[in-house]
Structures are given as structure tokens and as C-alpha cells.
């Protein structure tokens, strides 16, 4: 990139990394408040049961126990933990199905009771003294069972006696019949059914909260959650405390990936703090994190496409069933988000999406990096390769023929902005030497079969068009010209704070070490909608840019008096306002001083507040390429090399953006090959709730990863930026599935993860 | 709680004597007794490496290390590394290589890097990758962590 910027495009180090690297950063579990108690939760051993009676007398008699709560002594206000906009915007989209303690437990891992005690050991010991009488109910532990017409209800909130959560999301370029008719009348027709597994975020920092309820009726909560303002609103609703008396403070976050976007067990800590009059800390252990937090929606996706003989996609119908687990939380929204991505990649004139979340008596699915997108992308990219095979077309050629052009209108009549999917695929194929590798792969040796595959993906930059997206930023200049930047944007370790500071620097020339970014504290920071929807750079960045520009106007205006020059003669450089005509300049510190002394008018502070609202549906794109080797005896896959090409608009910080892609690839590889939260069909228990059995890719298993950004600026983005967080992982599994299929001579893969057992059975077939 | 044991060991260069309960792990001792919170609890089951410390120069998962075995041992935690001039370049290499995202795995990674470099000052990439197999990271895909170890060993592969 040329040097038009002083800060945009530089490889600044992630803020806080010098603290984190020496163990000095303070995560929640590192906070110790005076008189703090520790909490432990009793989780249901049953998949579905009514609690008839709870006897806590023995637990309460235990030395060191200070409080015990459960469904018979706590409020039963219904809420939706995934509420993420103004609380009551769309109740039909976000059914309220959760209580802090529900007298009917709906999955193994649902909350039954909780204890606060002088130590975690005592609290955990006390759990075993709580006596609960359950009446077991019929349970539904699989998605297929939940979908059957006369299956029992996993949650009574299911629509019309079924397990449907909320309403089906169904719309397209025309009616469903029309689109299906177009499919059936096409010369080439293909239907694929694909299953994607339930996976966990596997953030390294276990879920942890501290709550402190004080005698004046105020509640403070420390969380590493991703959406403090909505947490405040949900807690206010669940506990009946006015919003002004609840303060949510986001601490340093040890990884989240969507897994900390929804209210978790904060209300439990809050109630125990209220009951005991002391601060309460809750930290889950890893088993509990697997069973009693959130996970990705398992999905069954059926795609039907009609194709012309020349390889042009004519029509496509996507049917998706999502397993939302025991409660609604994000279910309907996930289908909604999935639906949107259906229409923004390929050019078929006729497209339709029909998706439904179903309740089951299994751990709650919720937000996870990609939010419905990875399921759709892997299924469809595998499907597209099948079509290419059926037509004897090269997968790259086939996609190039069908990908949406920049600034085109999609089948829904929506403008595509600077959508560079085609360029991602083309450049990726060239850089990866697609043709050479595909040729070479034909000549495999012995039991090692080599395969080359690709997959593409798209992801938004913010909430729009699902909701209007907005955030606010406050910036204040200190007396020495340094800056305070207050934002509700949450940095989960991604570097969001650094990116925002870089944008402020671009406008104001203030170096990063003179910008204090204060994030996500409901008592201090202005409103924001949380770290989700890949929105931090695009939404937060736009807002910071506008706010910084407002601050710059104030500085320049004050300087017109000090330098006795017109505004048009002035510019900002190195924390000074310069006059090009006279060569004179005045420092930011002197300008602030002048404003505060009231030299040129009433005394005032140099500071700005700005809200930014987005009404643009903007998408980032990726094309991912993989070179793999499959051992046809053992079914083991070794991923040798990958290239991930991204159209994220201008890259504000290449080092951080590459880091997002590296992590996204890691998550996508696990999704494709090894990660699966297995649920015992009989009991509903998570069978593998440890890092020993739930297999994340480890350092020696990772391929060489190349990352390339096409820096095509997006007009509506800050300095042309779009998004990266979720797009980094969306396309990975598709590339791996297609590479493995290529290695196996075009085998039709119909599920992930592609475990060795699965691949062996496929090879035998 | 009765049967307490007493152990003497060195912690980040300082001699320590501690009366402990038999069930305590080293991680518990570090975090709850000495308030050394740089060492992290990630799983408690010996699977993630967030809780790594050096015991007599070898990386060990402190979450499963019984505190009663500490007698006569030399324990080095992330806090010890960051205040030791000989080792400070290692956390700095993690910063410079952009190997820190959420940072929860980082103290364990830095400890492991020191363990490796004490054993082999010039490890190749294969060696690095296999040495770090007990350390999980969900954020970085290990790419920049490997680079950080290269940097700490006095090499840069990215130029
Ligand atoms: S916390 Fe010790 S290995 Fe994970
Ligand atoms: S940096 Fe987040 S787990 Fe490694």
C-alpha cells in the first residue's frame, strides 16, 4: 500500500500484550475483593426433569457455607440470555425461555442450585449435601428426534406443541415453490445433505464472574463477557433492579469467540451476593464449561441446486435445521444470520432459504464465531464441488463462473458494494498454484492420497440488515494533548482497542502510547451492542473516526483564534495545528490550555461524543485453499499447507488481521477434522468434556498457513475497512472437506468432523 | 483438616517454607497462597499448559503437581521470568512477534519457551512445534508463537 496514512496499515502491537506476556494482566479470576466468597453451582444430572423438592439443610449446616439458592427461593422472571439490542425490540425473534433457576431442568448441566461459601472447596463440597427430588420427564437428545412430528417437547416454549424454537426463517428471491420449480426444471439437478457437529469455543479462560451487591442496592459485576450493556439490561429484567444501579465491567478477556456473548451465570453470582451481602466469585471448571455454557448449533443442511449445462447456477434452495439445545437464546437469530449469507456469494437468480431451530434436551447452543455461517459455508462449498464434479468442471472455474461481481445486485435485488469474492478466488488460485498442485495430486503414492481443495465464504461487518447497528464514542483531550477514548466496544484479545486507537491516531496524529482506550464498562463507556457480528472495526472504527474528526474541528477552531488564521489554512500534524501560510503552529496542549482558560470565549473542555449508525449491508469475503494428505489405511488427515485470501477492505493493522486468520484457521481445522461435543443419546450427557477427549489442533498438527489480503477499500468503511473476525473461520472447513474429497477421488463427504473412523468407512464404501 | 505438611523450596529465587494441606496443588499454592496470579487455570486436568511453571528448569503443569512434592525444588513462575534480566527477552519476543492475543495461554507459553531454550538454545521449527504440543492456544493457530520462540532464540523467519 502507498504511504497515504500515518497509522492505518501499520503493524502495531496488540495493546496489553506487554502486560499479558509477563502475567501481569488481570483476568477475572485474578481479582480478589475483600471478604469475597466463592460460589459453585449444582448442575442437573438429568436431561429433563421436574424438581419436586430441594433440601439444603445439610449443605447450609456445613462450616463455611454462607448461602444456598435454587428455584424455590429465587425470582422466576423469564429472560433471553442472548438479548442483544434494546430489550424488547423483537420478542418473537428472541423467545424468553430462561430463568435463573427453573423448576424444570432441561439438560444435563442445567442449573439446579448454587452455594456461596468461604472457599471454592467448601462450596463444591456443599453441593454434594444438597438433596434434590426429581421427577424425570421424557427427553429429546437428538436433533432428528426433535424434528419428528410426535416427539416429546424438549421445552414447552416450542411452537404448537412441537420443538420448533421461534418461527422458521423462510424467504428468498421468490416464493419457495417458484424456486423449487426452477431447480426441478434445470438440466442438471443435485441435492446434498450435510451434517455439521456441535463444537465448543474452547476459549482458554474458563467462564468466571464476580458479583458485588452493596447495601445501597447497587450491583457491580465483573465479567469477561462480550456485551455488557445487554447483560445489564437482562440482569435488570431477571433480578428486578433498575438499570442505573447495575454496573457491568468487562475485564481482560481470556478468549470468547462468541462463547461469552450471552449472559451466562452472572445472575447466580448476583443473587448470592445479594443474599450474603458479600462479593461472590464463580469460576467454572473445564467440564462445566463444556456442559453448561454455550456451543455451536449442530446442523442438518440440505441444498438443492439446478444448474445449466454450461455450469451456470440457475436456482438454489437451502434447508437448514439447527439444534438450539434446551433454551432459545440465539437460535432464531442464528437461522436469520445464516439466511442472509445464502444470497451474497453466488449469482443464481432464484434462491430460497428455509431454516428452523429446534429445542433438544442438550447443552445450549449460542453465538459462536461465524454465527450460523460455518455450517452453511461448509455444506454449500462441499455441494458446489459435487456439482463441479458432476459437470467435470474445475472447482475454481465453476466458482468463478458463478460468484457475484463487485457492485452487482444479488438475487434479492440488494447492492453488493465492493464485493471481491471473484478476485479472492482468482488470486488465491494463482498464489496457491492451484493447477500445478491439482495435477501433482493425481500422482499419489501407496496409502498416502494427496488432495487439493478450496472453499469460499462471506461475512458481514455489523448487524445491519438484521438490526440497525450503532455505537457511541467519547473522546476527551487531556491537558498535555494526550487522549482518553471511551468506547463500549469490547476487546476480546483480538486487538479491537489497538485498531480503534490507530484510527484515532490517523485523524489526530496522537501516538498510540498517548491514547488511553477505556472499554465496555456500563458506568463509564457509552452504549455499544457488543463484540459480535464482526462489527468492531467497521462500526467502532467509523464512530471513532467521526468522533476524532469532531475533536479535530474543535482543536482547529480554537487554533484559528490562537494563530489568527482561517480554518482553511490550518492542518493537523504531530499533535500541533499548523498554518501552511505562515508556518506557525500551536501544540494540542496549548490549545487545550487556551480552551480551559477561556482565552477566546467561555471556558470549556476539548472533548467530543458521537453516535454512529450503520445502514449498509457490507460483506467481507474469503477464499481458502488447502493441500492435504489422507492416509487411506488409517483415515488420518494431515493438512500440509493452506492459503487464506481475504477481501476485508483496507486492513487497519495487518499483524492483528493475520492473527485473526491464523486463529480462524485453527478453529476451522478443528471443525473439519477433530472437534465434536459428543452427546450420549441415552443420558444426554456430554461424553467428552475435557481437552483430552475434545480434540483441539495442537502445535505440531498445524499446517503452514499463508495469509493474503486484497486491500480493496470499502467506501462506507473507516479508511475503507470491512471485517475479519468471523470470515477468518467461515471458509476453512469447506476447503478441507473439498481437499479430502479430492484426495479420495471425488468422494461425497456428507459430514464434519471427518474423523478417521468416518473416512475409513467412506473409503470402504 | 488436621494433617498438615511442611515443605521448603525456592520460588522465583526466594527460599520459602510452607505449611500445606495434602490436597493442595502447586497451582493452588501459587495463586491462592502467594497471589501469583500470572500462572493460569485453564483446565485443571493436565491438558492445556496454561498453568506451566519451571521446576528445576523443566516445564510442569502446576495444576496437577502435588504441592507436597515441592521439598527442595526450585520453582520459577512467569513473575520470576519477567523480573530476571536473563529471561526478559522471552516475553518481549512474544510481544514483538504478535504472539499475544487474549493472552490467557501466554504465561504458560513463555514458561515453555524458556524450558525449551534452556534445553536447546537453537531449536528448529519441528522441535519447537513438538515441544509445545502440551500448550493449547485458541487464538493464534500457534503461528506467531512459533515465531516468538524463533525470535527469542535470536532468529527471525519472517525477516
Ligand atoms: S490448567 Fe494445568 S494443564 Fe490446563
Ligand atoms: S492467545 Fe488466546 S489462547 Fe493463546
Coordinates of N, CA, C and O in Angstrom, one line a residue, chain A residues 11-27 29-32 38 121-122 125 199-206 252-257 281 283-287 368-369 492-494 653 655-656 658-660 662-664 666-668 670 675 690-694 696-705, chain B residues 1 21 23-24 27-28 30-50 77-83 88 90-107 109-111 125-126 128-146 157-158:
Chain A
X11 N 1.8 -2.2 11.6 CA 1.7 -3.4 12.4 C 1.9 -3.1 13.9 O 2.9 -3.6 14.5
X12 N 1.0 -2.3 14.4 CA 1.1 -2.0 15.9 C 0.9 -3.3 16.7 O 0.2 -4.1 16.3
X13 N 1.6 -3.3 17.8 CA 1.5 -4.4 18.7 C 0.1 -4.3 19.5 O -0.3 -3.2 19.8
X14 N -0.5 -5.5 19.7 CA -1.8 -5.6 20.4 C -1.6 -4.9 21.8 O -0.7 -5.3 22.5
X15 N -2.5 -4.0 22.1 CA -2.4 -3.3 23.4 C -2.5 -4.4 24.5 O -3.1 -5.4 24.3
X16 N -2.0 -4.1 25.6 CA -2.0 -5.1 26.8 C -1.0 -6.3 26.6 O -0.9 -7.1 27.5
X17 N -0.4 -6.4 25.4 CA 0.4 -7.7 25.3 C 1.6 -7.6 26.1 O 2.1 -8.7 26.6
X18 N 2.1 -6.5 26.4 CA 3.3 -6.5 27.3 C 2.9 -6.9 28.7 O 3.7 -7.5 29.5
X19 N 1.7 -6.5 29.1 CA 1.2 -7.0 30.4 C 0.9 -8.5 30.4 O 1.2 -9.2 31.3
X20 N 0.2 -8.9 29.4 CA -0.2 -10.3 29.3 C 1.1 -11.2 29.2 O 1.0 -12.3 29.8
X21 N 2.1 -10.8 28.5 CA 3.2 -11.7 28.3 C 4.0 -11.9 29.6 O 4.8 -12.8 29.7
X22 N 3.9 -11.0 30.6 CA 4.6 -11.2 31.9 C 3.6 -11.7 33.0 O 4.0 -11.7 34.2
X23 N 2.4 -12.0 32.6 CA 1.5 -12.5 33.6 C 0.9 -11.4 34.5 O 0.4 -11.7 35.6
X24 N 1.0 -10.1 34.1 CA 0.5 -9.0 34.9 C -0.9 -8.5 34.6 O -1.5 -7.8 35.3
X25 N -1.4 -9.0 33.4 CA -2.8 -8.6 33.1 C -3.7 -9.3 34.1 O -3.5 -10.4 34.5
X26 N -4.8 -8.6 34.4 CA -5.7 -9.0 35.4 C -6.9 -9.6 34.8 O -7.8 -8.8 34.3
X27 N -7.1 -10.9 34.8 CA -8.3 -11.6 34.3 C -9.2 -11.7 35.6 O -8.8 -11.5 36.7
X29 N -10.4 -14.1 37.3 CA -10.1 -15.0 38.3 C -8.9 -14.4 39.1 O -8.6 -14.9 40.2
X30 N -8.2 -13.4 38.6 CA -7.1 -12.8 39.3 C -7.5 -11.7 40.3 O -6.7 -11.2 41.0
X31 N -8.8 -11.3 40.2 CA -9.3 -10.3 41.1 C -9.7 -10.9 42.4 O -10.4 -11.9 42.5
X32 N -9.2 -10.3 43.5 CA -9.6 -10.7 44.8 C -10.2 -9.5 45.6 O -9.5 -8.5 45.8
X38 N -16.9 -17.6 47.5 CA -16.8 -18.4 46.3 C -18.0 -19.2 46.1 O -18.6 -19.7 47.1
X121 N -13.5 -24.9 47.6 CA -13.6 -26.3 48.1 C -14.9 -26.5 48.9 O -15.6 -27.5 48.7
X122 N -15.1 -25.6 49.8 CA -16.3 -25.8 50.7 C -17.6 -25.7 49.9 O -18.5 -26.5 50.0
X125 N -18.0 -28.9 48.0 CA -18.4 -30.0 48.9 C -19.9 -29.8 49.3 O -20.6 -30.8 49.4
X199 N -19.8 -27.9 18.2 CA -18.4 -27.7 18.7 C -18.5 -26.6 19.8 O -19.4 -25.9 19.9
X200 N -17.4 -26.6 20.6 CA -17.3 -25.6 21.6 C -16.2 -24.6 21.3 O -15.3 -24.9 20.6
X201 N -16.4 -23.4 21.8 CA -15.5 -22.3 21.6 C -14.1 -22.6 22.1 O -13.1 -22.2 21.5
X202 N -14.1 -23.3 23.2 CA -12.8 -23.7 23.8 C -11.9 -22.6 24.1 O -10.6 -22.7 23.9
X203 N -12.4 -21.4 24.5 CA -11.6 -20.3 25.0 C -10.8 -20.9 26.1 O -11.3 -21.8 26.9
X204 N -9.6 -20.4 26.3 CA -8.7 -21.0 27.4 C -9.1 -20.5 28.8 O -8.9 -21.2 29.7
X205 N -9.7 -19.3 28.9 CA -10.1 -18.8 30.2 C -11.5 -19.3 30.5 O -12.5 -19.0 29.8
X206 N -11.6 -20.2 31.5 CA -13.0 -20.7 31.9 C -13.9 -19.5 32.3 O -13.4 -18.4 32.7
X252 N -10.2 -7.9 31.4 CA -9.4 -8.6 30.3 C -10.0 -9.9 30.0 O -10.3 -10.7 30.9
X253 N -10.1 -10.2 28.8 CA -10.9 -11.4 28.4 C -9.9 -12.5 27.8 O -9.1 -12.2 26.9
X254 N -10.0 -13.7 28.4 CA -9.1 -14.8 28.0 C -9.7 -15.6 26.9 O -9.7 -16.8 27.0
X255 N -10.2 -14.9 25.9 CA -10.8 -15.6 24.7 C -12.3 -15.8 24.9 O -12.8 -16.0 26.0
X256 N -13.1 -15.6 23.8 CA -14.5 -15.7 23.9 C -15.1 -16.3 22.7 O -15.8 -17.3 22.7
X257 N -14.9 -15.7 21.5 CA -15.3 -16.3 20.2 C -16.8 -16.5 20.1 O -17.3 -17.4 19.5
X281 N -17.5 -14.8 43.9 CA -16.8 -15.2 42.7 C -17.3 -16.6 42.3 O -17.4 -17.5 43.1
X283 N -16.3 -19.5 39.4 CA -15.4 -19.9 38.3 C -15.8 -21.3 38.0 O -15.7 -22.2 38.8
X284 N -16.2 -21.6 36.7 CA -16.5 -22.9 36.3 C -15.2 -23.7 36.1 O -14.2 -23.1 35.8
X285 N -15.3 -25.0 36.3 CA -14.1 -25.8 35.9 C -14.4 -26.2 34.4 O -15.4 -25.9 33.8
X286 N -13.4 -26.9 33.8 CA -13.5 -27.1 32.4 C -14.6 -28.0 32.0 O -15.3 -27.8 31.0
X287 N -14.9 -29.0 32.8 CA -16.1 -29.9 32.5 C -17.3 -29.1 32.4 O -18.2 -29.2 31.6
X368 N -21.5 -18.3 18.2 CA -20.1 -18.7 18.1 C -19.6 -18.2 16.8 O -20.3 -18.3 15.8
X369 N -18.3 -17.7 16.9 CA -17.6 -17.1 15.7 C -18.2 -17.7 14.4 O -18.0 -18.9 14.1
X492 N -11.6 -8.6 22.9 CA -11.5 -9.9 23.5 C -10.2 -10.5 23.3 O -10.0 -11.7 23.4
X493 N -9.2 -9.7 23.0 CA -7.9 -10.1 22.7 C -7.5 -10.0 21.3 O -6.4 -10.3 20.8
X494 N -8.5 -9.6 20.5 CA -8.4 -9.5 19.1 C -7.6 -8.3 18.7 O -7.1 -8.2 17.5
X653 N -4.7 -2.9 10.6 CA -3.4 -3.4 11.2 C -3.2 -4.9 10.7 O -3.8 -5.8 11.1
X655 N -0.9 -7.0 11.1 CA -0.4 -8.1 12.1 C -1.6 -8.6 12.9 O -1.7 -9.8 13.0
X656 N -2.5 -7.7 13.3 CA -3.6 -8.2 14.0 C -4.6 -9.0 13.1 O -5.2 -10.0 13.5
X658 N -3.8 -10.7 10.4 CA -3.3 -12.0 10.2 C -3.5 -12.9 11.4 O -3.8 -14.1 11.2
X659 N -3.3 -12.4 12.5 CA -3.6 -13.1 13.8 C -5.0 -13.7 13.8 O -5.2 -14.8 14.2
X660 N -6.0 -12.9 13.4 CA -7.3 -13.3 13.3 C -7.5 -14.5 12.4 O -8.2 -15.5 12.6
X662 N -5.1 -16.6 11.4 CA -4.4 -17.8 12.0 C -5.3 -18.5 13.0 O -5.5 -19.8 12.9
X663 N -5.9 -17.8 13.8 CA -6.8 -18.4 14.8 C -8.1 -18.9 14.2 O -8.6 -20.0 14.6
X664 N -8.6 -18.2 13.2 CA -9.8 -18.7 12.4 C -9.5 -20.0 11.7 O -10.3 -20.9 11.7
X666 N -7.3 -22.2 12.7 CA -7.2 -23.2 13.8 C -8.6 -23.8 14.1 O -8.8 -25.0 14.2
X667 N -9.5 -22.8 14.3 CA -10.9 -23.2 14.7 C -11.6 -24.0 13.6 O -12.3 -25.0 13.8
X668 N -11.3 -23.6 12.3 CA -11.9 -24.2 11.2 C -11.4 -25.6 11.0 O -12.1 -26.5 10.5
X670 N -10.2 -27.6 13.3 CA -10.9 -28.5 14.3 C -12.3 -28.9 13.9 O -12.7 -30.0 14.1
X675 N -13.0 -31.7 16.1 CA -13.8 -31.3 17.2 C -15.3 -31.7 17.1 O -15.9 -31.6 16.1
X690 N -13.5 -32.8 28.3 CA -12.1 -32.4 28.7 C -11.3 -32.2 27.4 O -11.6 -32.7 26.3
X691 N -10.2 -31.5 27.6 CA -9.3 -31.2 26.4 C -8.6 -32.5 26.0 O -7.9 -32.5 25.0
X692 N -8.6 -33.5 26.9 CA -8.0 -34.8 26.4 C -8.9 -35.4 25.4 O -8.4 -36.0 24.4
X693 N -10.2 -35.3 25.6 CA -11.1 -36.0 24.7 C -11.8 -35.1 23.6 O -12.2 -35.6 22.6
X694 N -11.8 -33.9 23.9 CA -12.3 -32.9 22.9 C -11.1 -32.4 22.2 O -10.3 -31.6 22.8
X696 N -8.7 -30.3 20.2 CA -8.3 -29.1 19.5 C -7.0 -29.4 18.8 O -6.2 -30.2 19.3
X697 N -6.7 -28.8 17.7 CA -5.5 -28.9 17.0 C -4.3 -28.4 17.9 O -4.4 -27.3 18.5
X698 N -3.3 -29.2 17.9 CA -2.1 -28.8 18.7 C -1.0 -28.3 17.8 O -1.1 -28.5 16.6
X699 N 0.0 -27.7 18.4 CA 1.0 -27.0 17.6 C 1.6 -27.9 16.5 O 1.8 -27.4 15.4
X700 N 1.9 -29.1 16.8 CA 2.6 -30.0 15.8 C 1.7 -30.5 14.7 O 2.1 -31.0 13.7
X701 N 0.4 -30.3 14.9 CA -0.6 -30.7 13.8 C -1.0 -29.7 12.8 O -1.7 -29.9 11.9
X702 N -0.5 -28.4 13.1 CA -1.0 -27.3 12.3 C -0.2 -27.3 11.0 O 1.0 -27.6 10.9
X703 N -0.9 -26.9 9.9 CA -0.2 -26.8 8.6 C 0.5 -25.4 8.6 O 0.4 -24.6 9.4
X704 N 1.3 -25.3 7.5 CA 1.9 -23.9 7.2 C 0.7 -23.1 6.7 O 0.0 -23.5 5.8
X705 N 0.6 -21.9 7.2 CA -0.6 -21.1 6.9 C -0.1 -19.8 6.2 O 0.7 -19.0 6.7
Chain B
X1 N -9.1 -30.8 59.0 CA -8.1 -30.5 58.0 C -6.7 -31.0 58.6 O -5.8 -31.2 57.9
X21 N -1.9 -28.1 53.1 CA -2.8 -29.2 53.2 C -2.5 -30.2 52.1 O -2.1 -29.8 51.0
X23 N -4.0 -31.9 49.9 CA -4.6 -32.0 48.6 C -4.2 -30.8 47.7 O -4.5 -30.8 46.5
X24 N -3.5 -29.9 48.3 CA -3.2 -28.7 47.5 C -2.3 -29.0 46.3 O -1.3 -29.8 46.4
X27 N -0.4 -25.2 41.7 CA -1.2 -24.0 41.1 C -2.0 -23.3 42.3 O -2.0 -22.1 42.3
X28 N -2.6 -24.1 43.1 CA -3.3 -23.5 44.2 C -2.4 -22.7 45.1 O -2.7 -21.6 45.5
X30 N 0.4 -21.3 44.3 CA 0.9 -20.1 43.7 C -0.2 -19.0 43.7 O 0.0 -17.9 44.1
X31 N -1.4 -19.4 43.2 CA -2.4 -18.4 43.0 C -3.1 -18.0 44.4 O -3.3 -16.8 44.6
X32 N -3.4 -19.0 45.2 CA -4.1 -18.7 46.4 C -3.3 -18.3 47.6 O -3.7 -17.6 48.5
X33 N -2.1 -18.9 47.7 CA -1.3 -18.7 48.9 C -0.4 -17.4 48.6 O -0.3 -16.5 49.4
X34 N 0.3 -17.5 47.5 CA 1.2 -16.4 47.2 C 0.6 -15.3 46.3 O 1.4 -14.3 46.0
X35 N -0.6 -15.4 45.9 CA -1.2 -14.4 45.0 C -0.4 -14.2 43.7 O -0.3 -13.1 43.2
X36 N 0.3 -15.2 43.3 CA 1.0 -15.1 42.0 C 0.0 -15.6 40.9 O -0.1 -16.7 40.5
X37 N -0.7 -14.6 40.4 CA -1.9 -15.0 39.5 C -1.5 -15.0 38.0 O -2.3 -15.2 37.2
X38 N -0.2 -14.8 37.8 CA 0.3 -14.9 36.4 C 0.1 -16.3 35.8 O -0.1 -16.5 34.6
X39 N 0.2 -17.3 36.7 CA 0.0 -18.7 36.3 C -1.5 -19.0 36.2 O -2.2 -18.7 37.2
X40 N -1.9 -19.5 35.1 CA -3.4 -19.6 34.9 C -4.0 -21.0 35.1 O -3.3 -22.0 34.8
X41 N -5.2 -21.0 35.5 CA -6.0 -22.2 35.5 C -6.8 -22.3 34.2 O -7.7 -21.5 34.0
X42 N -6.5 -23.2 33.3 CA -7.2 -23.4 32.1 C -8.1 -24.6 32.1 O -9.2 -24.6 31.5
X43 N -7.6 -25.7 32.7 CA -8.4 -26.9 32.6 C -8.3 -27.7 33.9 O -9.3 -28.4 34.3
X44 N -7.2 -27.6 34.6 CA -7.1 -28.4 35.9 C -6.8 -29.9 35.7 O -6.8 -30.6 36.6
X45 N -6.7 -30.3 34.4 CA -6.6 -31.7 34.1 C -5.4 -32.1 33.3 O -5.4 -33.1 32.7
X46 N -4.4 -31.2 33.3 CA -3.1 -31.6 32.7 C -3.2 -31.6 31.2 O -2.4 -32.2 30.5
X47 N -4.1 -30.8 30.6 CA -4.3 -30.9 29.2 C -4.0 -29.6 28.4 O -4.1 -29.6 27.2
X48 N -3.8 -28.5 29.1 CA -3.7 -27.2 28.3 C -2.5 -26.4 28.4 O -2.1 -25.6 27.6
X49 N -1.7 -26.6 29.5 CA -0.4 -25.9 29.7 C -0.6 -24.4 30.1 O 0.5 -23.8 30.2
X50 N -1.8 -24.0 30.4 CA -1.9 -22.6 30.9 C -1.2 -22.4 32.2 O -0.9 -21.3 32.6
X77 N 8.2 -19.1 38.2 CA 6.9 -18.7 37.5 C 7.1 -17.6 36.6 O 8.1 -17.0 36.5
X78 N 6.0 -17.2 35.9 CA 6.1 -16.1 34.9 C 6.5 -14.8 35.6 O 7.3 -14.1 35.0
X79 N 6.1 -14.7 36.9 CA 6.6 -13.5 37.6 C 8.1 -13.5 37.8 O 8.7 -12.4 37.7
X80 N 8.6 -14.7 37.9 CA 10.1 -14.8 38.1 C 10.8 -14.5 36.8 O 11.9 -13.9 36.8
X81 N 10.2 -14.9 35.7 CA 10.9 -14.7 34.4 C 10.9 -13.2 34.1 O 11.9 -12.6 33.7
X82 N 9.8 -12.5 34.4 CA 9.7 -11.1 34.0 C 10.6 -10.2 34.8 O 10.8 -9.1 34.4
X83 N 11.0 -10.7 36.0 CA 11.9 -9.8 36.8 C 13.4 -10.3 36.7 O 14.2 -9.8 37.4
X88 N 14.1 -11.9 30.3 CA 13.1 -10.9 30.0 C 12.9 -10.8 28.4 O 11.8 -10.4 28.0
X90 N 12.3 -13.1 26.5 CA 11.4 -14.1 26.0 C 10.0 -13.5 26.0 O 9.3 -13.5 24.9
X91 N 9.4 -13.0 27.1 CA 8.1 -12.3 27.0 C 8.2 -11.2 25.9 O 7.2 -11.0 25.2
X92 N 9.3 -10.5 25.8 CA 9.4 -9.4 24.8 C 9.3 -10.0 23.4 O 8.6 -9.4 22.5
X93 N 9.8 -11.1 23.2 CA 9.8 -11.8 21.9 C 8.3 -12.1 21.5 O 7.9 -12.0 20.4
X94 N 7.5 -12.5 22.5 CA 6.1 -12.8 22.3 C 5.4 -11.5 21.9 O 4.5 -11.6 21.0
X95 N 5.7 -10.4 22.5 CA 5.1 -9.1 22.2 C 5.5 -8.8 20.7 O 4.6 -8.5 19.9
X96 N 6.7 -8.8 20.5 CA 7.2 -8.4 19.2 C 6.8 -9.2 18.0 O 6.6 -8.8 16.9
X97 N 6.6 -10.5 18.3 CA 6.1 -11.4 17.2 C 4.6 -11.4 17.1 O 4.1 -12.2 16.3
X98 N 3.9 -10.6 17.8 CA 2.4 -10.5 17.8 C 1.9 -11.9 18.2 O 0.9 -12.4 17.6
X99 N 2.5 -12.5 19.1 CA 2.1 -13.9 19.6 C 1.0 -13.8 20.7 O 0.6 -14.8 21.2
X100 N 0.6 -12.6 21.1 CA -0.3 -12.4 22.2 C -1.6 -11.9 21.7 O -1.7 -10.8 21.2
X101 N -2.7 -12.7 21.8 CA -4.0 -12.2 21.6 C -4.7 -12.1 22.9 O -4.5 -11.1 23.6
X102 N -5.6 -13.1 23.2 CA -6.3 -12.9 24.5 C -5.3 -13.0 25.7 O -5.5 -12.5 26.7
X103 N -4.1 -13.7 25.4 CA -3.1 -13.8 26.4 C -3.2 -14.8 27.5 O -2.3 -14.9 28.3
X104 N -4.3 -15.5 27.5 CA -4.5 -16.5 28.6 C -3.5 -17.6 28.6 O -3.1 -18.1 29.6
X105 N -3.1 -18.0 27.4 CA -2.1 -19.1 27.2 C -0.7 -18.6 27.4 O 0.2 -19.4 27.5
X106 N -0.5 -17.3 27.3 CA 0.8 -16.7 27.1 C 1.8 -17.0 28.2 O 2.9 -17.4 28.0
X107 N 1.4 -16.8 29.5 CA 2.4 -17.1 30.5 C 2.9 -18.6 30.4 O 4.1 -18.8 30.5
X109 N 3.0 -20.3 27.7 CA 3.8 -20.4 26.5 C 5.2 -19.9 26.8 O 6.2 -20.4 26.3
X110 N 5.3 -18.7 27.5 CA 6.6 -18.1 27.8 C 7.4 -19.1 28.6 O 8.6 -19.3 28.4
X111 N 6.8 -19.7 29.6 CA 7.5 -20.6 30.5 C 8.0 -21.8 29.7 O 9.2 -22.2 29.8
X125 N 12.1 -25.6 13.8 CA 10.7 -25.5 13.9 C 10.0 -26.8 14.3 O 9.0 -26.7 15.1
X126 N 10.4 -27.9 13.8 CA 9.8 -29.2 14.2 C 10.0 -29.4 15.7 O 9.0 -29.8 16.3
X128 N 10.4 -27.1 18.0 CA 9.5 -26.1 18.7 C 8.1 -26.7 18.7 O 7.5 -26.7 19.8
X129 N 7.6 -27.0 17.5 CA 6.2 -27.5 17.5 C 5.9 -28.7 18.3 O 4.9 -28.8 19.0
X130 N 6.9 -29.6 18.4 CA 6.6 -30.8 19.2 C 6.8 -30.5 20.7 O 6.0 -31.0 21.5
X131 N 7.6 -29.5 21.0 CA 7.8 -29.2 22.4 C 6.6 -28.5 23.0 O 6.3 -28.6 24.1
X132 N 5.9 -27.8 22.1 CA 4.7 -27.0 22.6 C 3.4 -27.8 22.5 O 2.3 -27.2 22.6
X133 N 3.5 -29.1 22.2 CA 2.3 -29.9 22.0 C 1.3 -29.9 23.2 O 0.1 -30.1 23.1
X134 N 1.9 -29.7 24.4 CA 1.0 -29.7 25.6 C 0.4 -28.3 25.9 O -0.3 -28.1 26.9
X135 N 0.7 -27.3 25.1 CA 0.2 -26.0 25.3 C -0.9 -25.6 24.3 O -0.6 -25.5 23.1
X136 N -2.1 -25.5 24.8 CA -3.2 -25.1 23.8 C -3.3 -23.6 23.7 O -3.1 -22.9 24.6
X137 N -3.5 -23.2 22.5 CA -3.9 -21.8 22.2 C -5.0 -21.8 21.2 O -5.0 -22.5 20.2
X138 N -6.1 -21.0 21.6 CA -7.2 -21.0 20.7 C -7.2 -19.8 19.8 O -8.0 -19.7 18.9
X139 N -6.3 -18.8 20.0 CA -6.4 -17.6 19.3 C -5.4 -17.5 18.1 O -5.7 -16.8 17.1
X140 N -4.2 -18.0 18.2 CA -3.1 -17.7 17.3 C -2.8 -18.7 16.3 O -2.0 -18.5 15.4
X141 N -3.4 -19.9 16.4 CA -3.0 -21.0 15.5 C -1.6 -21.4 15.6 O -1.0 -22.0 14.8
X142 N -1.0 -20.9 16.7 CA 0.4 -21.1 17.1 C 1.4 -20.5 16.1 O 2.7 -20.6 16.4
X143 N 1.0 -19.9 15.1 CA 1.9 -19.3 14.1 C 2.9 -18.4 14.7 O 4.1 -18.5 14.6
X144 N 2.4 -17.4 15.4 CA 3.2 -16.3 15.9 C 3.9 -16.8 17.2 O 4.9 -16.2 17.6
X145 N 3.4 -17.8 17.8 CA 4.0 -18.4 19.0 C 5.3 -19.0 18.6 O 6.4 -18.8 19.2
X146 N 5.3 -19.8 17.5 CA 6.5 -20.4 17.0 C 7.5 -19.3 16.6 O 8.7 -19.4 16.9
X157 N 12.2 -15.7 11.2 CA 12.0 -16.3 10.0 C 11.2 -15.5 9.0 O 11.2 -15.7 7.8
X158 N 10.6 -14.4 9.5 CA 9.8 -13.5 8.6 C 10.7 -12.4 8.1 O 10.2 -11.6 7.3

